[in-house]
Coordinates of C-alpha atoms and ligand atoms in Angstrom, one line a residue:
M1 CA -39.2 32.6 0.1
P2 CA -43.1 32.7 0.3
K3 CA -44.5 35.2 3.1
L4 CA -45.1 33.0 6.2
I5 CA -48.4 33.4 7.7
D6 CA -47.3 34.1 11.2
G7 CA -49.5 32.2 13.9
K8 CA -47.7 32.7 16.9
K9 CA -47.8 36.2 16.1
I10 CA -51.6 36.4 15.1
A11 CA -52.7 34.0 18.1
L12 CA -51.0 36.7 20.4
E13 CA -52.7 39.4 18.9
I14 CA -56.1 37.9 19.2
K15 CA -55.0 36.6 23.0
N16 CA -54.0 40.5 23.8
E17 CA -57.2 42.1 22.3
L18 CA -59.1 39.3 24.5
K19 CA -57.3 40.4 27.7
V20 CA -58.4 43.9 27.5
K21 CA -61.9 43.0 26.8
V22 CA -62.1 40.7 30.0
E23 CA -60.6 43.4 31.7
K24 CA -63.7 45.5 30.9
L25 CA -65.9 42.8 31.7
K26 CA -64.4 42.4 34.8
K27 CA -65.1 46.0 35.5
E28 CA -68.7 45.1 34.6
G29 CA -68.7 42.5 37.1
K30 CA -68.5 39.5 34.7
D31 CA -66.1 37.1 35.4
V32 CA -65.0 34.9 32.2
C33 CA -64.9 31.3 33.0
L34 CA -63.9 28.4 31.6
A35 CA -64.7 24.5 32.7
V36 CA -62.2 22.3 31.2
I37 CA -62.9 18.7 31.7
Q38 CA -60.2 15.9 31.2
V39 CA -61.0 12.2 31.7
G40 CA -58.1 9.8 32.3
N41 CA -54.6 10.9 31.8
D42 CA -54.0 10.8 28.1
A43 CA -50.6 12.0 27.8
A44 CA -51.1 14.3 24.6
S45 CA -54.5 15.7 26.0
T46 CA -52.8 16.6 29.2
V47 CA -50.3 19.0 27.1
Y48 CA -53.2 20.4 25.6
V49 CA -55.5 20.9 28.8
N50 CA -52.2 22.7 30.3
G51 CA -51.8 25.0 27.6
K52 CA -55.2 25.9 27.7
K53 CA -55.4 26.6 31.2
K54 CA -52.3 28.6 30.7
D55 CA -53.9 30.8 28.0
C56 CA -57.0 31.3 30.1
E57 CA -54.5 32.5 33.1
Y58 CA -52.6 34.8 30.6
I59 CA -56.1 36.8 29.4
G60 CA -57.7 36.7 32.8
I61 CA -60.1 34.0 32.1
R62 CA -61.3 31.8 35.4
S63 CA -60.7 28.2 34.6
L64 CA -62.6 25.6 36.4
S65 CA -60.2 22.3 36.3
Y66 CA -61.6 18.7 36.5
E67 CA -59.4 16.1 35.9
L68 CA -61.6 12.6 36.2
P69 CA -59.9 9.4 36.4
E70 CA -60.3 7.0 33.8
E71 CA -62.7 5.1 34.9
T72 CA -65.6 7.7 35.1
T73 CA -68.6 6.6 34.0
E74 CA -70.8 8.1 30.8
Q75 CA -73.7 8.9 33.1
D76 CA -71.2 10.3 35.7
L77 CA -69.8 12.6 32.9
L78 CA -73.5 13.5 32.1
N79 CA -74.1 14.8 35.3
L80 CA -70.7 17.2 35.9
I81 CA -72.3 18.6 32.5
E82 CA -75.7 18.9 33.6
N83 CA -74.2 20.8 36.6
L84 CA -72.1 22.9 34.6
N85 CA -75.0 23.8 32.0
G86 CA -77.2 25.0 35.0
N87 CA -74.1 27.2 36.7
A88 CA -74.7 30.5 36.0
N89 CA -71.1 31.6 36.6
V90 CA -69.5 29.4 34.1
H91 CA -69.7 30.5 30.4
G92 CA -68.0 27.7 29.0
I93 CA -67.8 23.9 28.9
L94 CA -64.7 22.3 27.4
V95 CA -64.2 18.2 27.2
Q96 CA -61.1 17.3 25.9
L97 CA -61.4 14.8 23.6
P98 CA -60.4 11.4 23.0
L99 CA -62.6 10.1 25.5
P100 CA -61.7 6.6 26.9
S101 CA -63.6 4.1 24.6
H102 CA -66.4 3.3 27.1
I103 CA -67.8 6.9 27.0
H104 CA -69.5 7.9 23.5
E105 CA -67.9 11.3 22.6
E106 CA -71.0 12.0 20.5
I107 CA -73.4 11.7 23.2
I108 CA -70.8 14.1 25.6
T109 CA -70.6 16.8 22.9
Q110 CA -74.3 17.1 22.2
A111 CA -74.8 17.3 25.8
I112 CA -73.1 20.6 26.4
S113 CA -75.6 23.4 26.4
P114 CA -75.0 25.3 23.1
E115 CA -74.9 28.4 24.5
K116 CA -71.7 27.3 26.7
D117 CA -70.3 24.9 23.4
V118 CA -66.8 26.9 23.0
D119 CA -65.6 24.1 20.9
G120 CA -68.3 24.4 18.4
F121 CA -69.3 20.9 18.4
H122 CA -72.9 21.0 18.9
E123 CA -75.0 20.5 16.3
V124 CA -76.8 23.6 16.9
N125 CA -73.8 25.4 16.2
I126 CA -73.0 23.5 13.0
G127 CA -76.3 24.0 11.7
R128 CA -76.4 27.4 12.6
L129 CA -73.2 27.9 11.0
C130 CA -74.5 26.0 8.0
I131 CA -77.0 28.7 7.5
G132 CA -75.1 31.6 8.1
K133 CA -76.4 32.8 11.2
E134 CA -74.0 33.7 14.0
S135 CA -72.9 30.7 16.0
F136 CA -69.6 29.3 18.2
E137 CA -67.4 28.4 15.4
C138 CA -65.4 25.5 15.9
C139 CA -61.9 26.9 16.9
T140 CA -59.4 25.2 13.7
P141 CA -61.2 26.4 11.1
A142 CA -62.3 29.9 12.8
G143 CA -58.6 30.3 13.4
I144 CA -57.7 29.6 10.2
I145 CA -60.0 32.8 8.7
Q146 CA -58.5 34.5 11.4
L147 CA -55.0 33.8 10.0
L148 CA -56.2 35.0 6.0
K149 CA -57.9 38.1 7.3
R150 CA -55.2 39.4 9.4
S151 CA -52.6 38.1 6.8
E152 CA -54.4 40.5 4.3
I153 CA -55.1 37.5 2.0
E154 CA -58.3 37.9 0.2
I155 CA -60.9 35.3 0.3
E156 CA -64.2 36.8 -1.8
G157 CA -64.1 35.3 -5.0
K158 CA -61.2 33.2 -4.8
E159 CA -61.1 29.7 -5.9
C160 CA -60.6 27.9 -2.5
V161 CA -60.1 23.8 -2.3
V162 CA -60.3 22.5 1.1
L163 CA -58.5 19.1 1.5
G164 CA -60.5 16.7 4.1
R165 CA -64.2 16.4 5.2
S166 CA -63.8 15.9 8.4
N167 CA -66.9 17.4 10.9
N168 CA -64.1 19.6 13.0
V169 CA -62.0 21.0 10.3
G170 CA -63.1 20.2 6.3
K171 CA -66.6 21.1 6.8
P172 CA -66.8 23.5 8.8
I173 CA -63.9 25.6 7.1
A174 CA -65.8 24.8 3.7
L175 CA -68.8 26.6 5.1
L176 CA -66.5 29.3 6.9
L177 CA -64.9 30.2 3.3
L178 CA -68.2 30.0 1.6
E179 CA -69.6 33.0 4.0
E180 CA -66.4 35.1 3.1
N181 CA -67.6 34.5 -0.6
G182 CA -65.0 32.1 -1.7
T183 CA -66.0 29.5 -4.4
V184 CA -65.1 26.5 -2.5
T185 CA -64.8 23.0 -3.4
I186 CA -64.4 20.1 -0.8
A187 CA -61.9 17.1 -2.1
H188 CA -61.4 14.1 -0.1
S189 CA -60.0 10.5 -0.5
R190 CA -62.4 9.3 -3.2
T191 CA -62.0 12.5 -5.3
K192 CA -60.7 11.8 -8.9
K193 CA -57.9 13.8 -10.4
L194 CA -57.2 15.8 -7.3
K195 CA -54.1 17.3 -9.0
E196 CA -56.3 19.3 -11.4
I197 CA -58.7 20.1 -8.7
T198 CA -56.0 21.6 -6.5
K199 CA -53.8 23.1 -9.3
R200 CA -56.9 25.3 -10.4
A201 CA -57.3 27.1 -6.4
D202 CA -56.1 30.3 -5.0
I203 CA -56.6 29.0 -1.7
V204 CA -55.8 25.5 -0.6
V205 CA -56.5 24.2 2.9
V206 CA -54.8 21.0 3.8
A207 CA -56.4 18.8 6.5
I208 CA -55.8 15.1 5.2
G209 CA -53.6 13.8 8.4
K210 CA -50.8 12.3 5.6
P211 CA -47.4 13.9 6.1
K212 CA -46.0 15.8 3.6
F213 CA -48.4 14.8 0.8
I214 CA -48.9 17.9 -1.0
T215 CA -46.2 18.7 -3.1
K216 CA -45.8 21.5 -5.7
E217 CA -47.2 19.3 -8.0
Y218 CA -50.4 20.0 -6.8
L219 CA -50.2 23.3 -6.8
K220 CA -50.9 26.6 -8.9
P221 CA -48.0 29.5 -8.4
G222 CA -48.3 31.9 -6.5
S223 CA -51.2 30.2 -4.4
V224 CA -52.0 30.5 -0.7
V225 CA -51.3 27.5 1.5
V226 CA -52.9 26.1 4.9
D227 CA -51.7 23.4 6.5
V228 CA -53.8 21.9 8.8
G229 CA -51.5 18.9 9.8
I230 CA -49.2 18.2 12.5
H231 CA -47.4 15.3 12.3
R232 CA -43.7 13.8 14.0
N233 CA -41.0 13.1 11.9
Q234 CA -38.1 10.2 12.7
D235 CA -35.9 13.0 13.7
N236 CA -38.5 14.0 16.5
T237 CA -39.1 17.7 14.3
L238 CA -42.5 18.2 13.1
C239 CA -44.2 18.6 9.5
G240 CA -47.6 19.1 8.1
D241 CA -49.6 17.6 5.4
V242 CA -47.7 19.7 3.0
D243 CA -43.9 19.4 1.9
F244 CA -42.9 22.6 3.1
E245 CA -39.5 22.8 1.4
D246 CA -40.7 21.4 -1.9
V247 CA -43.5 23.9 -2.3
A248 CA -41.5 26.8 -0.7
E249 CA -40.4 28.1 -4.1
T250 CA -44.5 27.5 -5.9
V251 CA -46.6 29.1 -3.1
S252 CA -46.9 33.1 -2.6
A253 CA -48.0 32.3 1.4
I254 CA -48.4 29.4 3.6
T255 CA -48.6 28.6 7.3
P256 CA -45.7 26.9 9.1
V257 CA -45.8 23.4 11.1
P258 CA -45.2 24.2 13.8
G259 CA -46.7 28.0 14.7
G260 CA -49.1 28.2 11.8
V261 CA -52.6 26.9 12.6
G262 CA -52.1 24.9 15.6
V263 CA -51.3 27.7 17.8
M264 CA -54.9 29.4 16.3
T265 CA -56.8 26.5 18.0
R266 CA -56.2 27.7 21.5
A267 CA -56.7 31.2 20.9
M268 CA -60.1 30.8 19.0
L269 CA -61.4 28.8 22.2
M270 CA -60.2 31.9 24.1
Y271 CA -62.0 34.1 21.6
N272 CA -65.3 31.9 22.0
C273 CA -65.3 31.9 25.8
V274 CA -65.3 35.9 25.8
E275 CA -67.8 35.9 23.4
A276 CA -70.1 33.3 25.5
V277 CA -70.2 36.1 28.0
C278 CA -70.9 38.9 25.5
K279 CA -73.8 37.0 23.7
E280 CA -75.3 36.4 27.2
A281 CA -76.0 39.9 27.3
L282 CA -77.8 40.2 23.8
Ligands
LIG1 N1 -58.8 17.5 21.5 C1 -57.9 17.7 20.2 N2 -58.3 18.9 19.7 C2 -59.6 19.1 20.5 C3 -60.4 20.4 20.6 O1 -60.2 21.3 19.8 N3 -61.4 20.3 21.7 C4 -61.3 19.0 22.2 N4 -62.7 19.1 23.3 N5 -60.8 18.0 22.6 C5 -59.4 18.1 21.6

């Protein structure tokens, strides 16, 4: 069996470290505060948002909850964001995606002040990441780096292949792996001879949104696999973009689904909230 990269354990470790930091900040008179905005009542979003609020409570971060009706206008939402941008007691602003179709996500994510953009979606933060400057890093990619580092998997000098080129995962994880001195290739739906590329990799990050797509034929023996996908099987269990059972005997380490990358996203959101306060002091 390969080594299981335990997201649950590592996420808890991070949250416990943050708890200590938040207590210390409280003693200095700084009360970390996250504004959480949900528009409409998409069931999956409600589950995610509740999870984020629960994490805040665990760590000692104050969360302000804005549950807005589906028919909220883009302007109403922009007004709320402007108000929160100007509120010195609010350190992070999170607008849960997806938004109803009459609201432009791009306009909303770019309206959040880069200093409060704890999702790391603002172009200023993405641009800063691109030139190796300190920024709010997108939570899922930042979580992947923590999973690797805290599992003592070296990135420097390693062949890293990222499957997928989304703005929230594929592109930023490629930049973060590069920042860690990995040799990075991004492959995507138009890539030719995909197996030849993935077979070169020491570390493969799979974020293509296709259940059980990656089988052992794609992998080099002993490689490390990070599975970002999450899908529901017909029997209601979950699976990733990687066929776990098929690759288990080939890889040296792998993130399970669930309990791998997914749980790290929330932990890194909390990390960014605490960072928002620490950066303020600079
Ligand atoms: N919807 C699904 N994942 C995310 C996320 O990481 N951030 C936000 N804001 N919305 C999401």
